[in-house]
Amino acid sequence: MERTADTRGEQQKNSSLAAPRLACLVVPLFPLAARLRSEPALRDEAVILCEGNGTAAHVVAATRKARKAGIRPGFTLPQARALLPDLLTRARDAESERAAQEALLDVAGTVSPRVEDAGDGVVYLDADGLERLFPDERDLGHALIAAAKRESLPARCGLASSKLAARVAATLPDSPVVVPAGGEAAFLAPLPLAKLDPDAEIVETLARWGLASVGDLAKLSAADVASRL
C-alpha cells in the first residue's frame, strides 16, 4: 500500500510539474484570406490586396494565380500590372478582417474554454484536459483545421508547450505539427531566424554576426549579445 501511495504521489507531482500544452491556429496571408472569405468568387482569380493610394499603393498579398505570374508583396501597383495587365485589385478591409478573426476565435472556442486572441489571424488555446476528446494531439489539430475550413479560413495548426514553438509550428506547411513536450528547443534550433518574424533591421544585424538559425542565436549568452550590440 505504501508503494502504491508513493507512486500516486509521484505521478501527481509529475503532472503538476508538466508544462501546459498549447495549440496555435494561424491563417497565412490573413488580410487576403479575410477578403476572399467575404468574396469567395475571387479565390481562383489573379487578385492582389493593396495598401495606399495612387502611386503609393503597394501589394500586401496576392492569390496563387497572381504569385505564379511573379507578383510579390512590396510591388507597386504599376509593377504588378506590368506583369499581369488584367489583375484584379482589392483594398484591405477592416470589417472583413474583424469578422474573420472572430470566426477563428469561435473555432478555437468550440474545443477549449481558454482562448487568447493574438490578432491578425493568430489564436492560441489551452489544449490541456482535451485528451478524452482527442487522445492524439494530431487529431485535435486536424479537428481545428477542419473547423476553420468550414468557416472559409485556410488555417494551419501547431501544438507545443510554449507559445513560440506552437506558433512557429503552425507556420510550417505539413500541418498540423506537434512538438513533443520538452522538445521545443530541439524543434526550433535548425529553423531559419526568419521563423521568429524579426524586424528587417534585426535580420540584417544577425546576418552580419553570421547567425543563420534559431539554434545559432540560442548558443549566444546574454553577455555575448550585449558585447556585440
Short mmCIF file of C-alpha atoms in Angstrom, two decimals:
data_model
loop_
_atom_site.label_atom_id
_atom_site.label_comp_id
_atom_site.label_asym_id
_atom_site.label_seq_id
_atom_site.Cartn_x
_atom_site.Cartn_y
_atom_site.Cartn_z
CA MET A 1 0.00 0.00 0.00
CA GLU A 2 2.84 2.39 0.80
CA ARG A 3 4.41 1.77 -2.58
CA THR A 4 1.08 2.46 -4.31
CA ALA A 5 0.64 5.67 -2.36
CA ASP A 6 4.18 6.75 -3.19
CA THR A 7 3.59 6.01 -6.88
CA ARG A 8 0.40 8.03 -6.93
CA GLY A 9 2.11 10.89 -5.17
CA GLU A 10 4.95 10.86 -7.67
CA GLN A 11 2.50 10.82 -10.59
CA GLN A 12 0.62 13.79 -9.16
CA LYS A 13 3.89 15.65 -8.65
CA ASN A 14 4.99 14.96 -12.22
CA SER A 15 1.59 16.02 -13.53
CA SER A 16 1.73 19.30 -11.63
CA LEU A 17 5.19 20.00 -12.97
CA ALA A 18 4.26 19.19 -16.57
CA ALA A 19 4.30 22.16 -18.92
CA PRO A 20 0.88 23.20 -20.24
CA ARG A 21 0.04 22.18 -23.78
CA LEU A 22 -0.97 24.93 -26.17
CA ALA A 23 -2.40 24.92 -29.66
CA CYS A 24 -1.94 27.79 -32.09
CA LEU A 25 -4.09 28.45 -35.15
CA VAL A 26 -2.56 30.62 -37.86
CA VAL A 27 -4.19 31.81 -41.07
CA PRO A 28 -1.42 32.54 -43.62
CA LEU A 29 -1.82 35.79 -45.57
CA PHE A 30 -4.61 36.69 -43.18
CA PRO A 31 -5.72 40.04 -44.73
CA LEU A 32 -6.09 38.33 -48.12
CA ALA A 33 -7.80 35.26 -46.62
CA ALA A 34 -10.28 37.53 -44.83
CA ARG A 35 -11.05 39.42 -48.04
CA LEU A 36 -11.51 36.21 -50.05
CA ARG A 37 -13.79 34.91 -47.30
CA SER A 38 -16.08 37.85 -47.99
CA GLU A 39 -15.70 37.45 -51.80
CA PRO A 40 -15.25 33.70 -52.41
CA ALA A 41 -15.71 34.09 -56.18
CA LEU A 42 -12.24 35.68 -56.31
CA ARG A 43 -10.36 32.65 -54.93
CA ASP A 44 -9.32 31.30 -58.33
CA GLU A 45 -8.65 34.70 -59.89
CA ALA A 46 -5.44 36.73 -60.11
CA VAL A 47 -6.06 39.16 -57.25
CA ILE A 48 -3.81 41.40 -55.19
CA LEU A 49 -4.54 43.09 -51.89
CA CYS A 50 -3.21 46.63 -51.75
CA GLU A 51 -2.49 49.33 -49.20
CA GLY A 52 -2.01 53.01 -50.00
CA ASN A 53 -3.38 55.28 -52.69
CA GLY A 54 -2.25 56.20 -56.18
CA THR A 55 1.45 55.69 -56.87
CA ALA A 56 1.98 54.89 -53.19
CA ALA A 57 -0.22 51.78 -53.42
CA HIS A 58 1.71 48.58 -52.87
CA VAL A 59 0.95 44.86 -52.80
CA VAL A 60 0.30 43.34 -49.36
CA ALA A 61 -0.62 39.85 -50.57
CA ALA A 62 -1.53 38.03 -53.77
CA THR A 63 -3.54 34.96 -54.72
CA ARG A 64 -1.77 31.89 -56.06
CA LYS A 65 -2.57 32.80 -59.67
CA ALA A 66 -1.03 36.25 -59.20
CA ARG A 67 2.02 34.81 -57.43
CA LYS A 68 2.58 32.40 -60.30
CA ALA A 69 2.88 35.45 -62.56
CA GLY A 70 5.74 36.69 -60.38
CA ILE A 71 3.88 39.26 -58.27
CA ARG A 72 5.23 39.61 -54.74
CA PRO A 73 4.41 41.67 -51.62
CA GLY A 74 6.03 45.10 -51.80
CA PHE A 75 5.48 45.52 -55.54
CA THR A 76 3.91 48.82 -56.55
CA LEU A 77 0.61 48.63 -58.37
CA PRO A 78 2.22 49.62 -61.72
CA GLN A 79 4.87 46.91 -61.27
CA ALA A 80 2.17 44.31 -60.63
CA ARG A 81 0.07 45.41 -63.61
CA ALA A 82 3.13 45.31 -65.86
CA LEU A 83 3.32 41.57 -65.17
CA LEU A 84 -0.42 40.95 -65.31
CA PRO A 85 -2.49 43.68 -67.00
CA ASP A 86 -5.83 42.00 -66.18
CA LEU A 87 -5.00 41.83 -62.49
CA LEU A 88 -7.86 42.42 -60.04
CA THR A 89 -7.17 44.66 -57.07
CA ARG A 90 -8.79 44.95 -53.68
CA ALA A 91 -8.00 47.15 -50.67
CA ARG A 92 -7.59 45.80 -47.17
CA ASP A 93 -10.96 45.63 -45.45
CA ALA A 94 -11.00 46.10 -41.67
CA GLU A 95 -14.54 44.77 -41.34
CA SER A 96 -13.82 41.51 -43.17
CA GLU A 97 -10.66 41.03 -41.11
CA ARG A 98 -12.57 41.62 -37.87
CA ALA A 99 -15.24 39.09 -38.89
CA ALA A 100 -12.61 36.53 -39.90
CA GLN A 101 -10.75 36.94 -36.60
CA GLU A 102 -13.99 36.45 -34.65
CA ALA A 103 -14.73 33.31 -36.66
CA LEU A 104 -11.25 31.97 -35.86
CA LEU A 105 -11.82 32.63 -32.15
CA ASP A 106 -15.14 30.81 -32.35
CA VAL A 107 -13.38 27.82 -33.92
CA ALA A 108 -10.90 27.66 -31.02
CA GLY A 109 -13.72 28.13 -28.54
CA THR A 110 -15.52 25.01 -29.78
CA VAL A 111 -12.85 22.80 -28.20
CA SER A 112 -11.41 24.87 -25.34
CA PRO A 113 -12.86 27.47 -22.98
CA ARG A 114 -9.47 29.14 -22.64
CA VAL A 115 -8.68 31.08 -25.82
CA GLU A 116 -6.35 34.01 -26.50
CA ASP A 117 -6.73 36.45 -29.37
CA ALA A 118 -3.24 37.22 -30.71
CA GLY A 119 -4.58 39.32 -33.61
CA ASP A 120 -4.12 39.17 -37.40
CA GLY A 121 -5.15 35.57 -37.92
CA VAL A 122 -3.45 34.09 -34.85
CA VAL A 123 -5.25 32.40 -31.94
CA TYR A 124 -3.92 30.38 -29.00
CA LEU A 125 -5.92 27.88 -26.99
CA ASP A 126 -5.23 25.78 -23.92
CA ALA A 127 -5.03 22.14 -25.02
CA ASP A 128 -4.75 20.71 -21.50
CA GLY A 129 -7.55 18.38 -20.47
CA LEU A 130 -8.65 17.57 -24.03
CA GLU A 131 -7.20 14.06 -24.03
CA ARG A 132 -10.62 12.45 -23.62
CA LEU A 133 -11.89 14.09 -26.79
CA PHE A 134 -8.61 13.93 -28.71
CA PRO A 135 -6.28 11.15 -27.45
CA ASP A 136 -3.79 12.11 -30.15
CA GLU A 137 -2.86 15.79 -30.41
CA ARG A 138 -2.73 15.50 -34.18
CA ASP A 139 -6.43 14.63 -34.05
CA LEU A 140 -7.02 17.91 -32.20
CA GLY A 141 -5.01 19.77 -34.84
CA HIS A 142 -6.94 18.17 -37.70
CA ALA A 143 -10.26 18.98 -35.98
CA LEU A 144 -9.31 22.64 -35.58
CA ILE A 145 -8.15 22.91 -39.20
CA ALA A 146 -11.37 21.29 -40.44
CA ALA A 147 -13.49 23.63 -38.30
CA ALA A 148 -11.60 26.65 -39.65
CA LYS A 149 -12.10 25.41 -43.21
CA ARG A 150 -15.85 25.29 -42.61
CA GLU A 151 -15.55 28.98 -41.79
CA SER A 152 -13.72 29.51 -45.12
CA LEU A 153 -10.40 30.11 -43.34
CA PRO A 154 -7.32 28.15 -44.55
CA ALA A 155 -5.73 27.74 -41.11
CA ARG A 156 -2.67 25.80 -40.00
CA CYS A 157 -2.14 24.43 -36.51
CA GLY A 158 0.82 23.86 -34.22
CA LEU A 159 0.90 22.27 -30.75
CA ALA A 160 3.67 22.64 -28.19
CA SER A 161 4.40 23.56 -24.58
CA SER A 162 5.32 27.17 -25.38
CA LYS A 163 3.65 29.90 -27.41
CA LEU A 164 6.72 30.47 -29.53
CA ALA A 165 7.12 26.83 -30.54
CA ALA A 166 3.37 26.41 -31.13
CA ARG A 167 3.22 29.49 -33.34
CA VAL A 168 6.30 28.56 -35.35
CA ALA A 169 4.96 25.01 -35.75
CA ALA A 170 1.71 26.47 -37.09
CA THR A 171 3.58 28.28 -39.86
CA LEU A 172 5.00 25.05 -41.31
CA PRO A 173 3.26 23.52 -44.33
CA ASP A 174 2.84 19.94 -43.04
CA SER A 175 0.02 20.94 -40.71
CA PRO A 176 -0.82 20.07 -38.00
CA VAL A 177 2.68 19.97 -36.49
CA VAL A 178 3.05 18.58 -32.95
CA VAL A 179 6.16 19.46 -30.93
CA PRO A 180 6.67 16.89 -28.14
CA ALA A 181 6.70 18.27 -24.60
CA GLY A 182 10.26 19.22 -23.72
CA GLY A 183 11.34 19.14 -27.36
CA GLU A 184 10.78 22.83 -28.11
CA ALA A 185 14.47 23.82 -28.17
CA ALA A 186 15.41 20.93 -30.45
CA PHE A 187 12.49 21.75 -32.76
CA LEU A 188 13.37 25.43 -33.07
CA ALA A 189 17.18 25.10 -33.30
CA PRO A 190 17.55 24.17 -37.01
CA LEU A 191 14.92 26.61 -38.27
CA PRO A 192 15.93 29.86 -40.02
CA LEU A 193 15.78 33.03 -37.93
CA ALA A 194 13.06 34.37 -40.22
CA LYS A 195 10.66 31.95 -38.50
CA LEU A 196 10.86 34.21 -35.42
CA ASP A 197 9.43 37.04 -37.55
CA PRO A 198 12.03 39.65 -36.51
CA ASP A 199 12.20 43.18 -37.89
CA ALA A 200 14.20 43.61 -41.11
CA GLU A 201 16.86 45.63 -39.26
CA ILE A 202 17.35 42.83 -36.74
CA VAL A 203 17.61 40.28 -39.57
CA GLU A 204 20.41 42.32 -41.16
CA THR A 205 22.22 42.65 -37.84
CA LEU A 206 22.05 38.92 -37.09
CA ALA A 207 23.21 38.10 -40.62
CA ARG A 208 26.28 40.31 -40.10
CA TRP A 209 27.00 38.30 -36.97
CA GLY A 210 26.99 35.15 -39.09
CA LEU A 211 23.84 33.74 -37.47
CA ALA A 212 21.54 31.72 -39.72
CA SER A 213 19.36 29.60 -37.44
CA VAL A 214 17.47 29.89 -34.16
CA GLY A 215 19.99 27.48 -32.67
CA ASP A 216 22.87 29.78 -33.63
CA LEU A 217 21.20 32.60 -31.74
CA ALA A 218 20.40 30.42 -28.74
CA LYS A 219 24.07 29.49 -28.37
CA LEU A 220 24.99 33.11 -27.63
CA SER A 221 25.00 34.10 -24.00
CA ALA A 222 23.38 37.34 -22.87
CA ALA A 223 26.89 38.75 -22.38
CA ASP A 224 27.82 37.87 -25.98
CA VAL A 225 24.75 39.62 -27.33
CA ALA A 226 25.34 42.69 -25.16
CA SER A 227 29.00 42.96 -26.21
CA ARG A 228 28.17 42.66 -29.90
CA LEU A 229 25.48 45.30 -29.66
#
